[in-house]
PDB file of C-alpha atoms in Angstrom:
ATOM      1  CA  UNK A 294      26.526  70.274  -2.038  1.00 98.00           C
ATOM      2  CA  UNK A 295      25.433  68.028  -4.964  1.00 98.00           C
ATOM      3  CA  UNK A 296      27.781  65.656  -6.501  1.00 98.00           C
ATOM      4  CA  UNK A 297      26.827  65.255 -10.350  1.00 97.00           C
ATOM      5  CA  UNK A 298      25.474  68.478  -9.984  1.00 97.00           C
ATOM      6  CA  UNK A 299      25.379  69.620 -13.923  1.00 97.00           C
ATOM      7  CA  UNK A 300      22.565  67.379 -15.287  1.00 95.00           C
ATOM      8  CA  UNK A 301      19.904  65.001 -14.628  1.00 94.00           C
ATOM      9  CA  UNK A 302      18.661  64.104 -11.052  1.00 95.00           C
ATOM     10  CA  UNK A 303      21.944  66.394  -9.462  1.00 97.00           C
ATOM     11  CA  UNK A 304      20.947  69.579 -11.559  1.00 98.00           C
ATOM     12  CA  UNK A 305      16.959  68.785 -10.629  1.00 97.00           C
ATOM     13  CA  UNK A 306      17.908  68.638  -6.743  1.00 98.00           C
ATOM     14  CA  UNK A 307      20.418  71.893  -6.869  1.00 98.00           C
ATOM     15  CA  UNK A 308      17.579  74.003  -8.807  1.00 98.00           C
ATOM     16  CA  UNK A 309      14.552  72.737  -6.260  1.00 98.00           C
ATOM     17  CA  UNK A 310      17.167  73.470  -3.233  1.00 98.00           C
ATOM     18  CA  UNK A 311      17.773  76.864  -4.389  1.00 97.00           C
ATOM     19  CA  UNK A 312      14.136  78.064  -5.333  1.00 96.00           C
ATOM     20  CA  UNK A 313      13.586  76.596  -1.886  1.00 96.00           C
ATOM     21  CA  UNK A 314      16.214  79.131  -0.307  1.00 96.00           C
ATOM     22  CA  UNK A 315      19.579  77.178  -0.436  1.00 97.00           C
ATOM     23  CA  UNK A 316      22.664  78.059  -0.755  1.00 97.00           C
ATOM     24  CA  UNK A 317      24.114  74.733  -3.541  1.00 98.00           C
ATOM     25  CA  UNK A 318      27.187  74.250  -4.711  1.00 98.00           C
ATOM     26  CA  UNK A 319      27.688  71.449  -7.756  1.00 98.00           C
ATOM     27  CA  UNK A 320      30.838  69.786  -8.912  1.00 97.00           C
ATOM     28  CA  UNK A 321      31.014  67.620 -12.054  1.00 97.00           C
ATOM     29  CA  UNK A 322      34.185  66.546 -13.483  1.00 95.00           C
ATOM     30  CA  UNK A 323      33.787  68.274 -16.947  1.00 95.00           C
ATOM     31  CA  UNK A 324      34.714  72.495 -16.042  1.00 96.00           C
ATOM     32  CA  UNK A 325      32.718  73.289 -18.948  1.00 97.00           C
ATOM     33  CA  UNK A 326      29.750  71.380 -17.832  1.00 97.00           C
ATOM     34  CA  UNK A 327      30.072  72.991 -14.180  1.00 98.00           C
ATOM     35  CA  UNK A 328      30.457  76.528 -15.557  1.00 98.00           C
ATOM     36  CA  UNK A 329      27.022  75.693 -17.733  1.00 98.00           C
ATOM     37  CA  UNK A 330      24.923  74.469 -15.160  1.00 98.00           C
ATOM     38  CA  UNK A 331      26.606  77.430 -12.604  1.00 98.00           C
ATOM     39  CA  UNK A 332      25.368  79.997 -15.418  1.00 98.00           C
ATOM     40  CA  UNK A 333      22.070  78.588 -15.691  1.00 97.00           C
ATOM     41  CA  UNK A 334      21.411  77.876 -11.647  1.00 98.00           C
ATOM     42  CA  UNK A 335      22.432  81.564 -11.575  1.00 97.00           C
ATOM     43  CA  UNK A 336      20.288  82.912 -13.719  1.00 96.00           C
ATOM     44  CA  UNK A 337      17.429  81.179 -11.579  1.00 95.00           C
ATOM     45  CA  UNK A 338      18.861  82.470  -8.447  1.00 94.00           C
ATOM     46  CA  UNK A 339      17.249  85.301  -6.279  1.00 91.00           C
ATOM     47  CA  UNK A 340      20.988  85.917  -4.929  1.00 95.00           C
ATOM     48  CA  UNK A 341      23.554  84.983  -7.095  1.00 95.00           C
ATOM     49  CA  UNK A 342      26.259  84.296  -4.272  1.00 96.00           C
ATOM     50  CA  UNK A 343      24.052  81.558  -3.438  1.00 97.00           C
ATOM     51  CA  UNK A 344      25.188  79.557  -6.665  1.00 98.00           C
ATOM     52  CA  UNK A 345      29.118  77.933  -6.482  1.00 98.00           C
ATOM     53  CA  UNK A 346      30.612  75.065  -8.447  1.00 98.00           C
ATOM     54  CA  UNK A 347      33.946  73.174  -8.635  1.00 98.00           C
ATOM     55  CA  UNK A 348      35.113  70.566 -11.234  1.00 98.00           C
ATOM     56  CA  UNK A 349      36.029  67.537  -9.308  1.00 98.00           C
ATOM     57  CA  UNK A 350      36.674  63.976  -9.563  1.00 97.00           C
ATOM     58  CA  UNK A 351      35.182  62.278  -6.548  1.00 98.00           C
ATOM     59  CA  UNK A 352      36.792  59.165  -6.889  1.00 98.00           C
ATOM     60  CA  UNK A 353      40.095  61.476  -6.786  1.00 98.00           C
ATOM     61  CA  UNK A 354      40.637  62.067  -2.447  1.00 98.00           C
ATOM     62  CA  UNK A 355      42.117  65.063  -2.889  1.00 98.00           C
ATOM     63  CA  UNK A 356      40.345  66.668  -5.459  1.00 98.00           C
ATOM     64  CA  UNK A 357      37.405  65.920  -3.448  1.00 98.00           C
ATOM     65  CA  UNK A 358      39.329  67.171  -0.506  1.00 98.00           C
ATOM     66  CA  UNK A 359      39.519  70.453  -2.568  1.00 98.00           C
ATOM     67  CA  UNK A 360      36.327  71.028  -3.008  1.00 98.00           C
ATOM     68  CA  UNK A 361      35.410  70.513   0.323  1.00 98.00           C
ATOM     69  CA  UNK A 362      37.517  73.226   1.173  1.00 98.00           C
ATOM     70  CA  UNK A 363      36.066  75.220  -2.033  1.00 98.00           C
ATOM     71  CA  UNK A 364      32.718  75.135  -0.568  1.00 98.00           C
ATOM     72  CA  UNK A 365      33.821  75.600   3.049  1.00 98.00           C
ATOM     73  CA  UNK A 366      35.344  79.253   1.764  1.00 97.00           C
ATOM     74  CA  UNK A 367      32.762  80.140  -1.104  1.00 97.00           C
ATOM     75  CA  UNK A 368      29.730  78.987   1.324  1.00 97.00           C
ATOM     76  CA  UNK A 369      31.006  78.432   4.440  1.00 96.00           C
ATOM     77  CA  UNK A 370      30.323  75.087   4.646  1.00 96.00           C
ATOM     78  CA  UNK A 371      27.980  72.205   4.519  1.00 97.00           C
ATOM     79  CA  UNK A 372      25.102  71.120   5.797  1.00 98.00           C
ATOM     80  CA  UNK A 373      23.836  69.430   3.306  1.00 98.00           C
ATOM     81  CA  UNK A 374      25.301  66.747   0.770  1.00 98.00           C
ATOM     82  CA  UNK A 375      23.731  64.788  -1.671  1.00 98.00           C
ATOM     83  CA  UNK A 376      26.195  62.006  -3.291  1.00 98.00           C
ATOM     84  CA  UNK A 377      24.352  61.973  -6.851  1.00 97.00           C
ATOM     85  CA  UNK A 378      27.722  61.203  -9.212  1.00 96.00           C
ATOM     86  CA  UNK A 379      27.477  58.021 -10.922  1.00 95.00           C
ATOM     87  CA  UNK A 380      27.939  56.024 -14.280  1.00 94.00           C
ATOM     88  CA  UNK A 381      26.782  52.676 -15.698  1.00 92.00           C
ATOM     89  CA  UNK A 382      28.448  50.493 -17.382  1.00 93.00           C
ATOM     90  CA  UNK A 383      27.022  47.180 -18.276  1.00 94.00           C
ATOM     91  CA  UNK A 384      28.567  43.956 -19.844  1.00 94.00           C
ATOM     92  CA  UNK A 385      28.464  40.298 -18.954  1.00 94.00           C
ATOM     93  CA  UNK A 386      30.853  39.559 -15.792  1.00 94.00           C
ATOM     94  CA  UNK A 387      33.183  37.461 -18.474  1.00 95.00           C
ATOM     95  CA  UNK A 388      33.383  40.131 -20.954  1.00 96.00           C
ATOM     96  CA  UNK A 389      33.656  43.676 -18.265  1.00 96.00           C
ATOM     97  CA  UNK A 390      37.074  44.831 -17.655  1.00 97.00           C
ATOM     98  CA  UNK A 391      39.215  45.074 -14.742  1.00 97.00           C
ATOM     99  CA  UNK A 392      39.517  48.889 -15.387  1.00 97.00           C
ATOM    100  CA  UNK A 393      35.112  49.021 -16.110  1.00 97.00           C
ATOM    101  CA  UNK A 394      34.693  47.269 -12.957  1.00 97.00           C
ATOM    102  CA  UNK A 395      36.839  49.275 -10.896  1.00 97.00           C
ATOM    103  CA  UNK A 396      35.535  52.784 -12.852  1.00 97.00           C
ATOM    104  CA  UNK A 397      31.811  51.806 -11.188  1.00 98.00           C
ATOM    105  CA  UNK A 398      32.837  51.257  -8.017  1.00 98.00           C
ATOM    106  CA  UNK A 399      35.028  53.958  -6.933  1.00 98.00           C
ATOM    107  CA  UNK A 400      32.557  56.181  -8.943  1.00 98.00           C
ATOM    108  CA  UNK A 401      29.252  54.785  -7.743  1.00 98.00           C
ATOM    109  CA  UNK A 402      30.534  53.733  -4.209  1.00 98.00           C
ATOM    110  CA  UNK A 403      34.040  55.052  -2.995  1.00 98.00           C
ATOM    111  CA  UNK A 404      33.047  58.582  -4.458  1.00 98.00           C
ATOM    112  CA  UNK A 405      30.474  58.514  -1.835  1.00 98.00           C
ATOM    113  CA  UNK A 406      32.536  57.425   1.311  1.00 98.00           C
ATOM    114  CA  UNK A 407      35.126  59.808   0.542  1.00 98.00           C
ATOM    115  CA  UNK A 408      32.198  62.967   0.159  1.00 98.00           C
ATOM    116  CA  UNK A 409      30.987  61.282   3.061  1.00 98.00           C
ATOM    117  CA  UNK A 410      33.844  61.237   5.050  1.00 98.00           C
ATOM    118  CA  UNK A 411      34.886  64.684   3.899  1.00 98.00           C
ATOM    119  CA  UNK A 412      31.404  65.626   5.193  1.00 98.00           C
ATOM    120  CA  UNK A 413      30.665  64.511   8.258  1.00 98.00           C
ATOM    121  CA  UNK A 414      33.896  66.014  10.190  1.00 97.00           C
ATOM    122  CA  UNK A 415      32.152  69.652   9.254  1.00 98.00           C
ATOM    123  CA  UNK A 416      28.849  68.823  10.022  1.00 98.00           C
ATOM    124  CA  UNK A 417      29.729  67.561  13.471  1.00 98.00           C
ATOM    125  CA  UNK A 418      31.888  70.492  13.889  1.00 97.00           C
ATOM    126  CA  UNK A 419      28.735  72.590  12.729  1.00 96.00           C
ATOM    127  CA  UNK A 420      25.935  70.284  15.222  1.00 97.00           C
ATOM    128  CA  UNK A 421      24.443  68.505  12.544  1.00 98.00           C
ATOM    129  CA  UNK A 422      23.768  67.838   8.836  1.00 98.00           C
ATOM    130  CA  UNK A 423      21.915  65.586   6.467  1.00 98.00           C
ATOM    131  CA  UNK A 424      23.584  62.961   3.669  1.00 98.00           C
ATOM    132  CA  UNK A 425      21.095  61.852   1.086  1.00 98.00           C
ATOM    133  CA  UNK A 426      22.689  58.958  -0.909  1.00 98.00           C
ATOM    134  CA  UNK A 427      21.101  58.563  -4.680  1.00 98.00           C
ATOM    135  CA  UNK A 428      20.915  55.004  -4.982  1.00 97.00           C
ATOM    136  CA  UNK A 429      18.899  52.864  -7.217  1.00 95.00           C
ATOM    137  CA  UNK A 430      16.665  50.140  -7.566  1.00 94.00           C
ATOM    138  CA  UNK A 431      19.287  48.135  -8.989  1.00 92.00           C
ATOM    139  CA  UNK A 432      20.347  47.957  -5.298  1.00 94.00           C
ATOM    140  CA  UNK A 433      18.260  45.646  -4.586  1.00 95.00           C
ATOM    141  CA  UNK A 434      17.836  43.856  -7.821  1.00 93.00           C
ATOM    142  CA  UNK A 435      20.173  42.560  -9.816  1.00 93.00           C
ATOM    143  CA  UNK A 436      19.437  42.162 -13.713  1.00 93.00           C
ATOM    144  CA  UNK A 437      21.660  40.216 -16.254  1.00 95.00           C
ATOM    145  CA  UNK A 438      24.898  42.281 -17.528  1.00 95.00           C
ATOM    146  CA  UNK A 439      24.489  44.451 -14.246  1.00 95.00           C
ATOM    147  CA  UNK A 440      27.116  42.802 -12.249  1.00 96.00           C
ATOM    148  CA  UNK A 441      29.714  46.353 -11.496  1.00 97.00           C
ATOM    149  CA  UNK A 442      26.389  48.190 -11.006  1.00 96.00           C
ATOM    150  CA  UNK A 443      24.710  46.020  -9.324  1.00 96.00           C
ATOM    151  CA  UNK A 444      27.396  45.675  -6.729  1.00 97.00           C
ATOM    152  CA  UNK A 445      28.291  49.345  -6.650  1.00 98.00           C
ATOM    153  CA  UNK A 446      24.606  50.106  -5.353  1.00 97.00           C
ATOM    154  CA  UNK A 447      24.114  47.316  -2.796  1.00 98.00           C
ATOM    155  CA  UNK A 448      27.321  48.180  -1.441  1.00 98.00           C
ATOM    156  CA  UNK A 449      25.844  51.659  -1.759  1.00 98.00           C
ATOM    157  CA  UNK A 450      22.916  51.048   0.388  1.00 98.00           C
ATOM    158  CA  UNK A 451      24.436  48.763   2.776  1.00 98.00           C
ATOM    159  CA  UNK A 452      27.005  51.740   3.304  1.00 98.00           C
ATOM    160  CA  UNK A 453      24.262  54.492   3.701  1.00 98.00           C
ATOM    161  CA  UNK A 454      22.656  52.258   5.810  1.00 98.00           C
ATOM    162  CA  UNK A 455      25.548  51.844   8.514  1.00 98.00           C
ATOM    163  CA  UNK A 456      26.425  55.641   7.928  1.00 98.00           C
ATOM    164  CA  UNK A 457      22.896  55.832   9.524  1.00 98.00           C
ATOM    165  CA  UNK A 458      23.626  53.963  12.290  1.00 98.00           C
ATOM    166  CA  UNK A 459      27.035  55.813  13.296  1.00 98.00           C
ATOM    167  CA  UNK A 460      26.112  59.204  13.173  1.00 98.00           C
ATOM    168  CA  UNK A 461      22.275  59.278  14.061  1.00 97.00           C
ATOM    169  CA  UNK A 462      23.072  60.610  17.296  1.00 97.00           C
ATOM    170  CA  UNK A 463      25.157  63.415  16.046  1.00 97.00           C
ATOM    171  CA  UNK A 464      22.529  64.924  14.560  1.00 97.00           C
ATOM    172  CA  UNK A 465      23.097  63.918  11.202  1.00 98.00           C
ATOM    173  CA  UNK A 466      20.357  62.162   9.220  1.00 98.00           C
ATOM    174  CA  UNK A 467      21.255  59.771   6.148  1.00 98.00           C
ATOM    175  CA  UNK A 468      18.847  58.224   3.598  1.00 98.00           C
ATOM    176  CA  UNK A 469      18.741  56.494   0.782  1.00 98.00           C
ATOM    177  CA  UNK A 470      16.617  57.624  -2.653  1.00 98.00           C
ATOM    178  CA  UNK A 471      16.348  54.230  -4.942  1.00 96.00           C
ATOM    179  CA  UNK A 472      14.692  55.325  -7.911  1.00 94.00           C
ATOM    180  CA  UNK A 473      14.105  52.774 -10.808  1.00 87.00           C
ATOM    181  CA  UNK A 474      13.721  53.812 -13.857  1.00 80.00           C
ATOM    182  CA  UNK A 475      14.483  58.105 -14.733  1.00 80.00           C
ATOM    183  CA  UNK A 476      14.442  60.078 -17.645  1.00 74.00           C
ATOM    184  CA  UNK A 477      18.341  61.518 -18.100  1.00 71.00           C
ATOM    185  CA  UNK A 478      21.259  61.007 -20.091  1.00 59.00           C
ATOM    186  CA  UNK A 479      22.592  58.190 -17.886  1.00 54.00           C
ATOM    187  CA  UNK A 480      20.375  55.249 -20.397  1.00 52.00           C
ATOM    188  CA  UNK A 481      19.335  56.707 -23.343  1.00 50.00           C
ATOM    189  CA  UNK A 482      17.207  55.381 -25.692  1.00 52.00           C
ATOM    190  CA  UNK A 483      13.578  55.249 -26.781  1.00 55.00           C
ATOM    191  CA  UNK A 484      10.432  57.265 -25.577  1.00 61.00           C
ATOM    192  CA  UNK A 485      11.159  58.383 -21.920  1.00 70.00           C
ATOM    193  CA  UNK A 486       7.873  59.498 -21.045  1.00 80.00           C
ATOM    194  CA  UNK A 487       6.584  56.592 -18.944  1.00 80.00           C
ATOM    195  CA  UNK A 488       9.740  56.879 -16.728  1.00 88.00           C
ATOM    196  CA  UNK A 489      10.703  59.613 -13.456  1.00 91.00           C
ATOM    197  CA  UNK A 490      11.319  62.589 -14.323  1.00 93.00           C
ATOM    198  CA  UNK A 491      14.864  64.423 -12.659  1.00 94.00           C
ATOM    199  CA  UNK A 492      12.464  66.928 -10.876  1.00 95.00           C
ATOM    200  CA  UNK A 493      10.562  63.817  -9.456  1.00 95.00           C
ATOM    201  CA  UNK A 494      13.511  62.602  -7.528  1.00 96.00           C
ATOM    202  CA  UNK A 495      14.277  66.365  -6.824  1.00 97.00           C
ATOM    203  CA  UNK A 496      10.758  66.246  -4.831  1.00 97.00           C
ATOM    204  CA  UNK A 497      11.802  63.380  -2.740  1.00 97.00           C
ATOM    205  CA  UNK A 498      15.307  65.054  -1.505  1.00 98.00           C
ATOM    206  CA  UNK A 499      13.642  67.806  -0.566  1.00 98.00           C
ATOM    207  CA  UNK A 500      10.439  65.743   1.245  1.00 98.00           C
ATOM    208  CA  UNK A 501      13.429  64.291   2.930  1.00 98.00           C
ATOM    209  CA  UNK A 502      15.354  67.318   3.869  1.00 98.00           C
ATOM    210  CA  UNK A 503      12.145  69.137   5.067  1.00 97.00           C
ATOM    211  CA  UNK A 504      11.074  66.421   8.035  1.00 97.00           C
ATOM    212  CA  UNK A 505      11.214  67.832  11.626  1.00 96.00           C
ATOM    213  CA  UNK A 506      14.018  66.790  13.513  1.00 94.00           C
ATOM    214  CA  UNK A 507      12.293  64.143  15.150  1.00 95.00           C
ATOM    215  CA  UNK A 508      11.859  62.045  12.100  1.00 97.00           C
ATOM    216  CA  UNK A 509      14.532  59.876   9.622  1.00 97.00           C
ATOM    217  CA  UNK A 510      13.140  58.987   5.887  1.00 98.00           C
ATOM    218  CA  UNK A 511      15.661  55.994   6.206  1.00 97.00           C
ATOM    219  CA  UNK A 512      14.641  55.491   2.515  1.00 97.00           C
ATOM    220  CA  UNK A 513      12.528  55.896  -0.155  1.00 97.00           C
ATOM    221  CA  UNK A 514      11.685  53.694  -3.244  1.00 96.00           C
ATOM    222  CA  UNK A 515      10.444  54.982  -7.019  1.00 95.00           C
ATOM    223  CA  UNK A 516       8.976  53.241  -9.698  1.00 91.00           C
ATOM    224  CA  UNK A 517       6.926  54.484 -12.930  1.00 90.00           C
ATOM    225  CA  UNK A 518       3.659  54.254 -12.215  1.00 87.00           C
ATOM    226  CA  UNK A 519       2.913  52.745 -15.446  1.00 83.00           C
ATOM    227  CA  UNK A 520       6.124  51.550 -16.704  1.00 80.00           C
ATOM    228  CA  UNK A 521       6.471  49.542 -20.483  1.00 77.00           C
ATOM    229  CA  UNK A 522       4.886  46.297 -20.773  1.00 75.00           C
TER     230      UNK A 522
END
């Protein structure tokens, strides 16, 4: 299951996950945008069964309780989530509201602990699983009128990172993917062609999803190889 599943990085990672064999199921909180990229993942898909998708709010508990139990009867379950969802909003920490700041968070951060905790119940149940968390680099560094973001993705690691800990010996692998800077909707602006592209990141999940067993991508950094001067 891919959270912010209809576009950008969480459309790139459900099409490479099905041409790779997956069942995926997306959720978005527009229903028009889910029923778009549903048609279009379809339309891709060897098996169409093997294409589902809910409109949810993840920072909503039980709408994303709901589509845990969606996906539990339309795919029997999951093995597999990647907590994509996310929004930016940037101001100056004197001039960002109460209701911006808190809209980051619970979208950036508590949207993943409560897919996460939704999660890891059934994948227990089911012997194992794997949580990829789509971070960013802005985890890590902060930049001026980043102050919700910023926070919402070092909490965001520091969460994945303890998630890690917990439930490594359940079978369940967690990692982080930081990119820096990618070509979607999220910052728009300018020529995009020096920055990641969506299927770029799409590469990585997978790369992280295919390791034996044996081996944890804890996580993984991306930059622009050339990015602007």
């Amino acid at each position: 299951m891919i959270t912010g599943g209809t576009r950008g990085i969480g459309f790139a990672v459900a099409r490479r996950l099905l041409e790779a064999g997956a069942a995926v199921a997306v959720c978005g909180r527009s229903n028009d945008g889910v029923e778009k990229a549903v048609a279009e993942l379809t339309s891709l898909a060897s098996d169409p069964d093997k294409v589902a998708g809910y409109p949810a709010d993840i920072t909503n508990r039980d709408q994303v309780s709901k589509l845990f139990e969606f996906v539990d009867q339309r795919l029997g379950g999951v093995d597999v989530l990647v907590n994509n969802a996310g929004i930016g909003l940037f101001a100056n920490v004197a001039d960002i509201t109460f209701d911006e700041w808190r809209s980051v968070l619970d979208t950036n951060l508590t949207g993943a602990f409560l897919c996460s905790h939704e999660a890891v119940g059934r994948m227990r149940k089911r012997g194992g699983g794997a949580i990829v968390n789509i971070s960013s680099l802005a985890g890590k560094n902060a930049f001026a009128g980043g102050a919700a973001y910023n926070a919402s993705k070092f909490g965001l690691n520091g969460f994945t990172e303890a998630m890690m800990l917990d439930l490594r010996y359940d079978n369940i692998r967690v990692s982080t993917v930081a990119p820096g800077s990618v070509a979607t909707e999220f910052r728009s602006g300018g020529s995009a062609d020096w920055k990641i592209q969506p299927e770029d990141v799409a590469d990585v999940v997978f790369m992280i999803l295919s390791m034996p067993s044996r081996t944890l991508v804890s996580s993984v950094e991306l930059r622009p190889s050339q990015p602007r001067k």
